[in-house]
Tab-separated table of C-alpha atoms in Angstrom:
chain	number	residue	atom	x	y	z
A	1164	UNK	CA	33.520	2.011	15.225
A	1165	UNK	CA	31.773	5.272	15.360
A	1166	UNK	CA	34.623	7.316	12.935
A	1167	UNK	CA	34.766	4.567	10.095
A	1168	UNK	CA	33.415	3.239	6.733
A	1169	UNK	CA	33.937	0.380	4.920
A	1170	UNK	CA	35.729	0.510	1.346
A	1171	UNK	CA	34.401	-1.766	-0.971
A	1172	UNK	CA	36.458	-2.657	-3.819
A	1173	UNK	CA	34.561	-4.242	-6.870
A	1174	UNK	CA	32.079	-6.657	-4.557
A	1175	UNK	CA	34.383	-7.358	-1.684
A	1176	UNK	CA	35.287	-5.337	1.731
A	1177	UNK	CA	38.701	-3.941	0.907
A	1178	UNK	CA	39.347	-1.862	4.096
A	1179	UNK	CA	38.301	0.491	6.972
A	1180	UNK	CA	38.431	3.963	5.813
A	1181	UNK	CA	38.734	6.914	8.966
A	1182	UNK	CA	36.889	9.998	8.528
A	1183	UNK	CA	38.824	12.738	10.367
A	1184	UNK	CA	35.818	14.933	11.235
A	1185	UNK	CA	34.217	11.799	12.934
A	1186	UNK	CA	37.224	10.708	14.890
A	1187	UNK	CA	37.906	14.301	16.033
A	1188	UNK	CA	34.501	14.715	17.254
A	1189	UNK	CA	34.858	11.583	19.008
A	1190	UNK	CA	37.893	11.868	20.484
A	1191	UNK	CA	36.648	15.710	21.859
A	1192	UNK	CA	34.038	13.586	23.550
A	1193	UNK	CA	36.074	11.123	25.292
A	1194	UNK	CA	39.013	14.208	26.306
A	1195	UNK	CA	35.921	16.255	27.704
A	1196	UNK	CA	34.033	13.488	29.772
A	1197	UNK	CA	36.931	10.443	30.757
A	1198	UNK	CA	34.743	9.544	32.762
A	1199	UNK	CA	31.823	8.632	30.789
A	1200	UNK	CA	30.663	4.848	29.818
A	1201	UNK	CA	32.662	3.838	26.743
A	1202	UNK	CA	30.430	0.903	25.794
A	1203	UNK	CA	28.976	0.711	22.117
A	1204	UNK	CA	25.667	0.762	23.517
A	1205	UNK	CA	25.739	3.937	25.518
A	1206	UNK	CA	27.759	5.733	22.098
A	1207	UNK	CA	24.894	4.098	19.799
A	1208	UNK	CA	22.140	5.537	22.033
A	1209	UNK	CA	24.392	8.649	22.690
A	1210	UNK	CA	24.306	9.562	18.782
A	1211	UNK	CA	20.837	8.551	18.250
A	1212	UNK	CA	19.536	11.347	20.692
A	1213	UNK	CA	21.859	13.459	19.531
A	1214	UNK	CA	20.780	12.981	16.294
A	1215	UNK	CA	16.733	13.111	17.039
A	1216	UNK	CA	16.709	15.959	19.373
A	1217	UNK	CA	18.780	18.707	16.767
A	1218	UNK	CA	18.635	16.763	13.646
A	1219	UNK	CA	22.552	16.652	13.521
A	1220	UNK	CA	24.331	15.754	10.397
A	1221	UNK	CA	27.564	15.000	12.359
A	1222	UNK	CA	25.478	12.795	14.911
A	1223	UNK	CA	23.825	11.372	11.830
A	1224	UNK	CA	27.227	10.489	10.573
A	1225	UNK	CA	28.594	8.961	13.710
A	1226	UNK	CA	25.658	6.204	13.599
A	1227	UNK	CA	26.264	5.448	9.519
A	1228	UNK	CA	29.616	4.709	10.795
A	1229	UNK	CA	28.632	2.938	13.212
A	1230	UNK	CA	26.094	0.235	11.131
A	1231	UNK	CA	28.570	0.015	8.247
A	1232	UNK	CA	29.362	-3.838	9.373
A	1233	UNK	CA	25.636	-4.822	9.900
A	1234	UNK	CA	25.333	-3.046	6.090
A	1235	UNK	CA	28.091	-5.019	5.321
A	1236	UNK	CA	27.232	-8.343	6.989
A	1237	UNK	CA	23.336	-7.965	5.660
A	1238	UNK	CA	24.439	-7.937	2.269
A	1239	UNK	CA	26.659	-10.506	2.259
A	1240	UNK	CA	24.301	-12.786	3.569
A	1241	UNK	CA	21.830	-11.785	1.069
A	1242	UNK	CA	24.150	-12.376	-2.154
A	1243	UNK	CA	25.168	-15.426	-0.816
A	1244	UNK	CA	21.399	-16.605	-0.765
A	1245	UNK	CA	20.274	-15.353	-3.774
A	1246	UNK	CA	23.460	-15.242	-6.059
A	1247	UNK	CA	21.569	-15.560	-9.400
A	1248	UNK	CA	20.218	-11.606	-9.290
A	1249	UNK	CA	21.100	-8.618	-10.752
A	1250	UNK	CA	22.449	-6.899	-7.960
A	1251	UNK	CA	26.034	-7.507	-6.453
A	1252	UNK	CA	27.439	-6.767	-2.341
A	1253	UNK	CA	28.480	-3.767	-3.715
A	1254	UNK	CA	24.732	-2.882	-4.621
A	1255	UNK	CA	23.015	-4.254	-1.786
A	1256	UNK	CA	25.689	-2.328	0.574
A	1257	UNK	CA	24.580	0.725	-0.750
A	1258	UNK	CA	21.054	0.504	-0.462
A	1259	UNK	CA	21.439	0.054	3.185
A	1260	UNK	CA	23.118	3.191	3.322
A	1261	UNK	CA	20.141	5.135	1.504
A	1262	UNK	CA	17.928	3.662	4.235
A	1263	UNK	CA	19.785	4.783	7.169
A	1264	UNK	CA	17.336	7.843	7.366
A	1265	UNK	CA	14.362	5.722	7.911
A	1266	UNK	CA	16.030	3.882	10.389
A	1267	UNK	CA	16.722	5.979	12.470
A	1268	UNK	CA	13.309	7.856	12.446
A	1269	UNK	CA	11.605	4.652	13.083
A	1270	UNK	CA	13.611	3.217	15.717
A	1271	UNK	CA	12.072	3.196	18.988
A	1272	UNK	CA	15.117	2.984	21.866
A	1273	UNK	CA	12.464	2.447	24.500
A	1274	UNK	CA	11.097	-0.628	22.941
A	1275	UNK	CA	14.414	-1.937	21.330
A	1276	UNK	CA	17.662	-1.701	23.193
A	1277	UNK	CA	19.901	-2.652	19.795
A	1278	UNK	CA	20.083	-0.285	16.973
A	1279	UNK	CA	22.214	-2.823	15.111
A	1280	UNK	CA	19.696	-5.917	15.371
A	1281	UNK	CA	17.110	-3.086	14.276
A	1282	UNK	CA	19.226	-1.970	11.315
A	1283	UNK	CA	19.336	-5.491	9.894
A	1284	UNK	CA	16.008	-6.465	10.360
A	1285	UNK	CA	15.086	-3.284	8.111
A	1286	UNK	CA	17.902	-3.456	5.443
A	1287	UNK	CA	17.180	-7.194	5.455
A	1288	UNK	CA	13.328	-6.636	4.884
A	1289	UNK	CA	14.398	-4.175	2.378
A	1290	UNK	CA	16.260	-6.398	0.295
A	1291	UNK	CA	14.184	-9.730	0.098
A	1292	UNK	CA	11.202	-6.372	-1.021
A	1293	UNK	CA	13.679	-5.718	-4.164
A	1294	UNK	CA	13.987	-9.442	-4.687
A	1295	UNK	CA	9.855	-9.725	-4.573
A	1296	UNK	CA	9.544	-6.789	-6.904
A	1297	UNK	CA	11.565	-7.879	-9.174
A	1298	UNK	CA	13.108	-11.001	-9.453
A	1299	UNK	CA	11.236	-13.246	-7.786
A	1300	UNK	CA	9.845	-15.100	-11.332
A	1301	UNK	CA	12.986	-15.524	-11.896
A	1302	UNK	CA	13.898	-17.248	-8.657
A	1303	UNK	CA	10.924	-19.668	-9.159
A	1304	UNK	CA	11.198	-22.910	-11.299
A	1305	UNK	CA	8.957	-22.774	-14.201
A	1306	UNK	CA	6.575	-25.332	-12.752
A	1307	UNK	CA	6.515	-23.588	-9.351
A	1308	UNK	CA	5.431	-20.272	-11.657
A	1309	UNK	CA	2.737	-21.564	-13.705
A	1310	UNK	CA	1.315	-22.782	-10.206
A	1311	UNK	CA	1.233	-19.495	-9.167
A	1312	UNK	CA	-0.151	-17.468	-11.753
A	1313	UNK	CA	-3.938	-16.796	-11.757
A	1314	UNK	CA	-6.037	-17.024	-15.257
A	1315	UNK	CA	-6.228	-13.783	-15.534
A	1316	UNK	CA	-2.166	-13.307	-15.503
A	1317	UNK	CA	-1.854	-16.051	-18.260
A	1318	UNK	CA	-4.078	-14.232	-20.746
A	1319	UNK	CA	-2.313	-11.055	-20.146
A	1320	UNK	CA	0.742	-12.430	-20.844
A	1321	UNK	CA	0.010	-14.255	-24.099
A	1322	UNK	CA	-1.862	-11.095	-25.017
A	1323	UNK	CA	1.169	-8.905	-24.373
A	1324	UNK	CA	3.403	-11.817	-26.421
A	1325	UNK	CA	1.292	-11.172	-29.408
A	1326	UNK	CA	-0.278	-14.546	-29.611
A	1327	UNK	CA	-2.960	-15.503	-32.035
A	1328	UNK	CA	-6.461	-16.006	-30.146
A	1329	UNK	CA	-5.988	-19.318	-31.341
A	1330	UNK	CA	-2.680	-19.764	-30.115
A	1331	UNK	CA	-3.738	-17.967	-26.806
A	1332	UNK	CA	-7.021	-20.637	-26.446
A	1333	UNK	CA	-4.223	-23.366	-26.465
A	1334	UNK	CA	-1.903	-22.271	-24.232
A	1335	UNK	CA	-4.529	-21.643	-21.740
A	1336	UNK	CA	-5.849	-24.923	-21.920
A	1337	UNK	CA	-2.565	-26.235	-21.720
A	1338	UNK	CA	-2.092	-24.738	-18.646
A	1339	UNK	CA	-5.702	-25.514	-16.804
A	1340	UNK	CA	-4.568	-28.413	-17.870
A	1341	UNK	CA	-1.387	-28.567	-16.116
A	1342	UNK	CA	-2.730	-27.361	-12.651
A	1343	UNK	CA	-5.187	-29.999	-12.505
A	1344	UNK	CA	-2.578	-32.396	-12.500
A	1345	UNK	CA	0.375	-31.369	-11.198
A	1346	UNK	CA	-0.729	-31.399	-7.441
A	1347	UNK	CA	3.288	-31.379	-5.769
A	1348	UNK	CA	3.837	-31.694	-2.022
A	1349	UNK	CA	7.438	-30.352	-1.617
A	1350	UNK	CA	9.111	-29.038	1.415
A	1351	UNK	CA	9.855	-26.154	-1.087
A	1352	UNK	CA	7.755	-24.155	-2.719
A	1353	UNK	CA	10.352	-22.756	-5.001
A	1354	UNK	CA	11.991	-26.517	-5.853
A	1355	UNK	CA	9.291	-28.173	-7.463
A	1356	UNK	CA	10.692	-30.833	-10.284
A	1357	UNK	CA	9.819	-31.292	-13.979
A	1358	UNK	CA	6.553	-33.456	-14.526
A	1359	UNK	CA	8.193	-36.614	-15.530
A	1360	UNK	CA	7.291	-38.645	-18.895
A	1361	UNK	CA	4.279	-40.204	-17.035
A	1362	UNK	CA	2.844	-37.003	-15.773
A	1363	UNK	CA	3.187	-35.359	-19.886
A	1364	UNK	CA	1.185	-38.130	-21.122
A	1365	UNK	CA	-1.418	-37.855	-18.447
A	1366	UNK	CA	-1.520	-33.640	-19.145
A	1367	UNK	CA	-1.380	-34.192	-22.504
A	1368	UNK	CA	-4.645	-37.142	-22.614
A	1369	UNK	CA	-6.418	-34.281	-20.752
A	1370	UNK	CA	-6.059	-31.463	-22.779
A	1371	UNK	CA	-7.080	-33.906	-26.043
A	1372	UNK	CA	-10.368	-34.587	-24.188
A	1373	UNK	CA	-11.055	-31.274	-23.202
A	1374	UNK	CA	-9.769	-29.316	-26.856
A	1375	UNK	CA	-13.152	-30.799	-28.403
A	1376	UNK	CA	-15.399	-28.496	-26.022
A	1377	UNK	CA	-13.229	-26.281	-24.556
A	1378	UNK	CA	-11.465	-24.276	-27.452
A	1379	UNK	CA	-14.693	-23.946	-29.624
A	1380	UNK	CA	-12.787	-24.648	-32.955
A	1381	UNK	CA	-11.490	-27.626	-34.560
A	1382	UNK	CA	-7.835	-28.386	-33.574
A	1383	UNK	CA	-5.467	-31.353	-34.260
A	1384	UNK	CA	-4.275	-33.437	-31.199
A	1385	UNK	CA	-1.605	-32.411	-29.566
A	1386	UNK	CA	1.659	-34.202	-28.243
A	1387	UNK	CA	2.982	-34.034	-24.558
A	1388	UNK	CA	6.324	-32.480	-26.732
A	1389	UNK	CA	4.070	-29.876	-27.859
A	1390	UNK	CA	2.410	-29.653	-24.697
A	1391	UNK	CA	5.545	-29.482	-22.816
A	1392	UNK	CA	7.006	-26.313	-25.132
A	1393	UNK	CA	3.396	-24.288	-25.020
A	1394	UNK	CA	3.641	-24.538	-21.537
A	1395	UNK	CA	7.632	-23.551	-21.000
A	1396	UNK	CA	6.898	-20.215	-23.430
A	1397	UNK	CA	3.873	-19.249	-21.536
A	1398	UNK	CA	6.535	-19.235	-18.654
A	1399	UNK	CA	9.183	-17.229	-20.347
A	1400	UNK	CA	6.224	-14.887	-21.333
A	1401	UNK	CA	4.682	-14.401	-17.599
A	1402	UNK	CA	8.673	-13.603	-16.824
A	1403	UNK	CA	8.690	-10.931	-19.632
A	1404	UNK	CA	5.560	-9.688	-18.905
A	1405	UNK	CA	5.806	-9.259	-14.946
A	1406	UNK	CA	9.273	-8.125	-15.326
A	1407	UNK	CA	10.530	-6.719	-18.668
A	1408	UNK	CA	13.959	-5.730	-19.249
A	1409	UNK	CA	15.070	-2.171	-19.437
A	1410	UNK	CA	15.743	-2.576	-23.100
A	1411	UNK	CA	12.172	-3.534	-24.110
A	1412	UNK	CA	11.127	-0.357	-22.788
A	1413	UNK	CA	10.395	1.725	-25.433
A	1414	UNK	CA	9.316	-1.308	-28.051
A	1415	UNK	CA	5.855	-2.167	-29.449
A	1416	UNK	CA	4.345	-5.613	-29.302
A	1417	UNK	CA	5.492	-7.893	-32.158
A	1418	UNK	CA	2.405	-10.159	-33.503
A	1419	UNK	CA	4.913	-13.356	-33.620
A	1420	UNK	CA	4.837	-16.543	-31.131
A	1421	UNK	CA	8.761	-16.242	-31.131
A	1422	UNK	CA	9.107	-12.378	-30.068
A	1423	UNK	CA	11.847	-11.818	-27.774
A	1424	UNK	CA	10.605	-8.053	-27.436
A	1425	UNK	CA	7.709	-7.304	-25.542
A	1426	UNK	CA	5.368	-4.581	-24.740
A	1427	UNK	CA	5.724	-3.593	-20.785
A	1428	UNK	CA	2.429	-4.343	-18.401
A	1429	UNK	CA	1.334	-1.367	-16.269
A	1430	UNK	CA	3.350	-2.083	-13.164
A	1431	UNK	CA	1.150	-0.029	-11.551
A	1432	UNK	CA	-2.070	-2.478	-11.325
A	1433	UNK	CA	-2.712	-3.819	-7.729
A	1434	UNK	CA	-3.692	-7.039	-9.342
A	1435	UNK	CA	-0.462	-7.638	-11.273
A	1436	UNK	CA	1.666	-8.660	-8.875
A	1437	UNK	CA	-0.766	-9.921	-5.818
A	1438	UNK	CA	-1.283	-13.103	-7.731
A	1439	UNK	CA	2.481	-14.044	-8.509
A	1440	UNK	CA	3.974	-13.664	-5.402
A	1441	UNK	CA	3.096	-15.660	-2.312
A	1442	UNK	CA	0.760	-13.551	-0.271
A	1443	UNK	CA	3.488	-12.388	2.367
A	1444	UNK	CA	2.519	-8.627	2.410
A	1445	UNK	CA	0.687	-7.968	5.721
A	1446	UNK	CA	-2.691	-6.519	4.578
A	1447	UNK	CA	-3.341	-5.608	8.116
A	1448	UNK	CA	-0.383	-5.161	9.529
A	1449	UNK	CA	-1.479	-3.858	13.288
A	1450	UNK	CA	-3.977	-7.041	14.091
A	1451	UNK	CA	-0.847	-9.569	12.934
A	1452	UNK	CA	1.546	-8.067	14.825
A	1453	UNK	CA	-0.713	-8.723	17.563
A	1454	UNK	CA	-1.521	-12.123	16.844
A	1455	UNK	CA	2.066	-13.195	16.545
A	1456	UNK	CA	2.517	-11.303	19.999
A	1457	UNK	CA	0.059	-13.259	21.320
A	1458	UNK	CA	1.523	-16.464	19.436
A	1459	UNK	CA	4.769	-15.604	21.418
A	1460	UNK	CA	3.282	-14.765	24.823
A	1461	UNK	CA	1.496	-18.041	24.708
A	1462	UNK	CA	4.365	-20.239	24.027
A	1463	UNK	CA	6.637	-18.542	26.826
A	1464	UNK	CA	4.153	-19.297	28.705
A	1465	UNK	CA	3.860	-23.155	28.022
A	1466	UNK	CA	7.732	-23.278	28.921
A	1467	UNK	CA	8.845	-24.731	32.372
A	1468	UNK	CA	9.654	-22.173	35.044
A	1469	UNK	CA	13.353	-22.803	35.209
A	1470	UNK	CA	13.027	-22.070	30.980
A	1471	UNK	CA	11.409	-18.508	31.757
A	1472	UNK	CA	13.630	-17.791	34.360
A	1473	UNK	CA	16.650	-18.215	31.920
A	1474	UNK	CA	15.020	-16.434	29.441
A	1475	UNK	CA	14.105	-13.237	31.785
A	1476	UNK	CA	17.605	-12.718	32.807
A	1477	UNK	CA	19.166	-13.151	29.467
A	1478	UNK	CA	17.016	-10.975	28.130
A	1479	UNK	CA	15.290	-8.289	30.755
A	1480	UNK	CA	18.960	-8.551	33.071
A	1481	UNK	CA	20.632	-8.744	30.069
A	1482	UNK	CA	22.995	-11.018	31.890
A	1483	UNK	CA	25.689	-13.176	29.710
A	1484	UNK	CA	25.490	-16.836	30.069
A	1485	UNK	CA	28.581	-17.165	32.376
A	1486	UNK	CA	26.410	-14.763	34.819
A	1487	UNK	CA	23.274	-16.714	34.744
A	1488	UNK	CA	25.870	-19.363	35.741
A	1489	UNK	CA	26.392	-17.717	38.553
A	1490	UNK	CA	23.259	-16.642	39.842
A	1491	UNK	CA	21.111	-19.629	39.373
A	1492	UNK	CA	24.116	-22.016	40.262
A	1493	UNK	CA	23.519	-24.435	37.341
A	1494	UNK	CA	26.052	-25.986	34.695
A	1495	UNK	CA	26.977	-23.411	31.548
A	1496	UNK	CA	26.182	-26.011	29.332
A	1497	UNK	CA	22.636	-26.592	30.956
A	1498	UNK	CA	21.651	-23.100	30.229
A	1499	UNK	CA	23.016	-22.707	27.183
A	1500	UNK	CA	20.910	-25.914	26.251
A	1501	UNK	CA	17.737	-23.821	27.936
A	1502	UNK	CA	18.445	-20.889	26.066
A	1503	UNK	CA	18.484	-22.889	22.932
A	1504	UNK	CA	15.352	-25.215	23.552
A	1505	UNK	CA	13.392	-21.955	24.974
A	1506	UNK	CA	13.930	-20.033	21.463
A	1507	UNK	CA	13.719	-23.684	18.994
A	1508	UNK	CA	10.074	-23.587	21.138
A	1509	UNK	CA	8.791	-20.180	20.300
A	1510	UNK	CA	10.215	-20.388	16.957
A	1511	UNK	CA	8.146	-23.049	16.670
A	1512	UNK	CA	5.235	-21.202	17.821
A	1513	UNK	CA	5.716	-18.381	15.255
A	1514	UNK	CA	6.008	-20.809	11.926
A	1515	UNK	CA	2.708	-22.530	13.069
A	1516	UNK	CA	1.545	-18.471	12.934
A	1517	UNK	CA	3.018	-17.733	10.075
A	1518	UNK	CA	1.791	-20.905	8.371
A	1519	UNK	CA	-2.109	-20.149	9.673
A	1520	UNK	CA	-1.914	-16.865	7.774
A	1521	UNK	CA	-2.682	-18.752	4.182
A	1522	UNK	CA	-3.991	-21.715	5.050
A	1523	UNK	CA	-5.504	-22.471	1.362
A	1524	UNK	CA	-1.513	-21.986	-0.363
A	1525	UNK	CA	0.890	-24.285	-0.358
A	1526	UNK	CA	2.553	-22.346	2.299
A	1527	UNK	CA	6.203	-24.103	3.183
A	1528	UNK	CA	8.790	-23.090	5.134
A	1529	UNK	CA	12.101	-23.505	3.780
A	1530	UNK	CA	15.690	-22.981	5.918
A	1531	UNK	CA	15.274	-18.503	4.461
A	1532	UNK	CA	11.744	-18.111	5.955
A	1533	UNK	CA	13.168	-19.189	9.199
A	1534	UNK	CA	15.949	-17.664	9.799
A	1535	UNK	CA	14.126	-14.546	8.796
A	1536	UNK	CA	12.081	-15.422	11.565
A	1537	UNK	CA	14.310	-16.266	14.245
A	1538	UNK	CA	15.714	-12.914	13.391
A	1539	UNK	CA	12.395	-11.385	14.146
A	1540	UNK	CA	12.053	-13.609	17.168
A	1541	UNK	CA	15.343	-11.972	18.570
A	1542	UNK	CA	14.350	-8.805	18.588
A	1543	UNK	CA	10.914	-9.604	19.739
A	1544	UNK	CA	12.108	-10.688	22.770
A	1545	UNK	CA	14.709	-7.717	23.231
A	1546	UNK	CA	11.692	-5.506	23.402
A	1547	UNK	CA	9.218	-7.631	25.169
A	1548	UNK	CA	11.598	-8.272	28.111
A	1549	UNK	CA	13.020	-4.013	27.466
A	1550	UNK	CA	9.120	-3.226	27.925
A	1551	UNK	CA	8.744	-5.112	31.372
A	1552	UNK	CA	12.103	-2.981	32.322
A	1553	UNK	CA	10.121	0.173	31.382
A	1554	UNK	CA	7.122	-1.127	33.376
A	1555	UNK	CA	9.196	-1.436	36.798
């Protein structure tokens, strides 16, 4: 566990590779001290210190070793979600490795008694950051993206496309538009379906009404075909202009409606990317964590007693099921259905939270979002109940 790394061959685990340094230095360990816990959780911890006390390489590489399955499992789990992206396992795998530095410096062992559930939590975080940065347009249906987009993305997109002002004046009526209209209440935020045939017309009897005052020029009326394809290209263009391929780096804007081509925002502006993407970032990070702490505190405290109990010596004892069995003399499957109801309860608690945070977006929670959370929730409660340890 501690002397190993995983082999990857094309985007599949091929097999467990043994690095002789590692297993010599453990083995000198174990011949030295016999007597010495052999858990993973005292070697984990063992390394760690080892590692932030003399900044040891070897220690270092004991612990890389040693998270190579969470790497493994983490992006796995993230291809499998999101299988349409650039990046393959292989990829994701080693981008967990490059952040095994941070990890470490920013784990905490006296607030978090699991370096593995803190290694996926950050890898994990990591990867749905790459997704945001730079495929998330791409994850979106088109009518879930022109939702998003503010006015002030539109025009900079048909600008960057090379549109007439003419054609630009259209397209952004087209879309206002558009968002009048389509008003979608979906379970999914990233789901929404096609305005059907009914829906065009109505879009399309709107913009005719609106062309006379709004555009400032005399135009013909429009169909809801015409409509309908103004409104799909101003999608492909927010996609090209939020995210450009690597080979339209180095071209120049072409003044045509069909460009394929097109000149790169600057990636740099704040505002570019705060209106596409669901506001998720935590602008101030310190005063949420402590309202979902509080959000968590409150609902343990709403449970029953026999509820807290459970949870206090499955997670402060750190007892296993079987010995919770024993000590409170009630049926396995009775605490198991505690353990479960106690956790579905809180979780509960902390989507309520997370939903308060943007009240004014359509702000669903789909199956990802909460089993992101309950992942968060788990190690929550490892460190609450590890901090009440501390405090005896």
């Amino acid at each position: 566990m501690f002397s190993t790394f995983a082999q990857l061959e094309g985007n599949k685990f091929s097999r467990w590779v043994t690095d002789t340094n590692l297993r010599r230095s453990i083995l000198s360990y174990l011949n030295s001290s016999p007597e010495v816990d052999n858990s993973e959780k005292f070697w984990a911890l063992y390394w760690y210190k080892s590692w932030q006390n003399n900044c040891n390489s070897l220690a270092k590489m004991h612990l890389l070793a040693y998270l190579q399955e969470p790497f493994y499992r983490a992006s796995e789990k993230i291809t499998t979600k999101y299988a349409n992206n650039q990046y393959g396992l292989a990829d994701y795998f080693q981008i967990a490795n490059a952040e095994v530095e941070i990890i470490l410096k920013d784990f905490n062992p006296e607030k978090s008694s699991n370096l593995r559930y803190y290694a996926v939590m950050v890898v994990s975080s990591r990867f749905r950051e790459i997704l945001r940065q730079r495929k998330e347009v791409n994850i979106c249906t088109n009518w879930v993206l022109l939702r998003k987009v503010t006015k002030k993305i539109i025009l900079e997109a048909l600008n960057t496309a090379g549109l007439s002002p003419t054609a630009i004046n259209q397209h952004r009526l087209a879309w206002v538009c558009f968002k009048e209209l389509y008003v979608y209440q979906s379970s999914g935020t990233k789901k929404l379906p096609e305005p059907n045939r009914q829906l065009w017309s109505a879009i399309t009897d709107l913009y005719n009404r609106e062309r006379q005052t709004q555009l400032g020029f005399s135009t013909p009326k429009s169909t809801s075909e015409e409509i309908e394809r103004w409104l799909t290209q101003t999608a492909v263009y927010i996609r090209a202009y939020l995210f450009p391929s690597v080979k339209s780096l180095n071209t120049v804007t072409v003044n045509s409606q069909d460009a394929e081509t097109l000149d790169i925002p600057d990636l740099s502006s704040d505002s570019l990317l705060a209106d596409i993407i669901i506001k998720e970032d935590i602008q101030n990070r310190e005063q949420q964590v402590l309202q979902m702490s509080s959000a968590i505190s409150n609902a343990l405290q709403l449970l029953d007693s026999d509820s807290q109990e459970i949870l206090r010596l499955y997670y402060q004892e750190e007892l296993t099921q079987q010995q919770i069995v024993q000590r409170l003399q009630r049926s396995q499957p009775t605490i198991s259905r505690r353990l479960v109801k106690g956790r579905e309860s809180i979780l509960a608690a902390l989507v309520e939270w997370r939903q308060s945070l943007s009240p004014d977006l359509n702000n669903s929670v789909d199956s990802t979002l909460i089993e992101d959370i309950s992942i968060a929730l788990e190690e929550y409660l490892r460190i609450h109940y590890g901090n009440l340890n501390v405090k005896l």
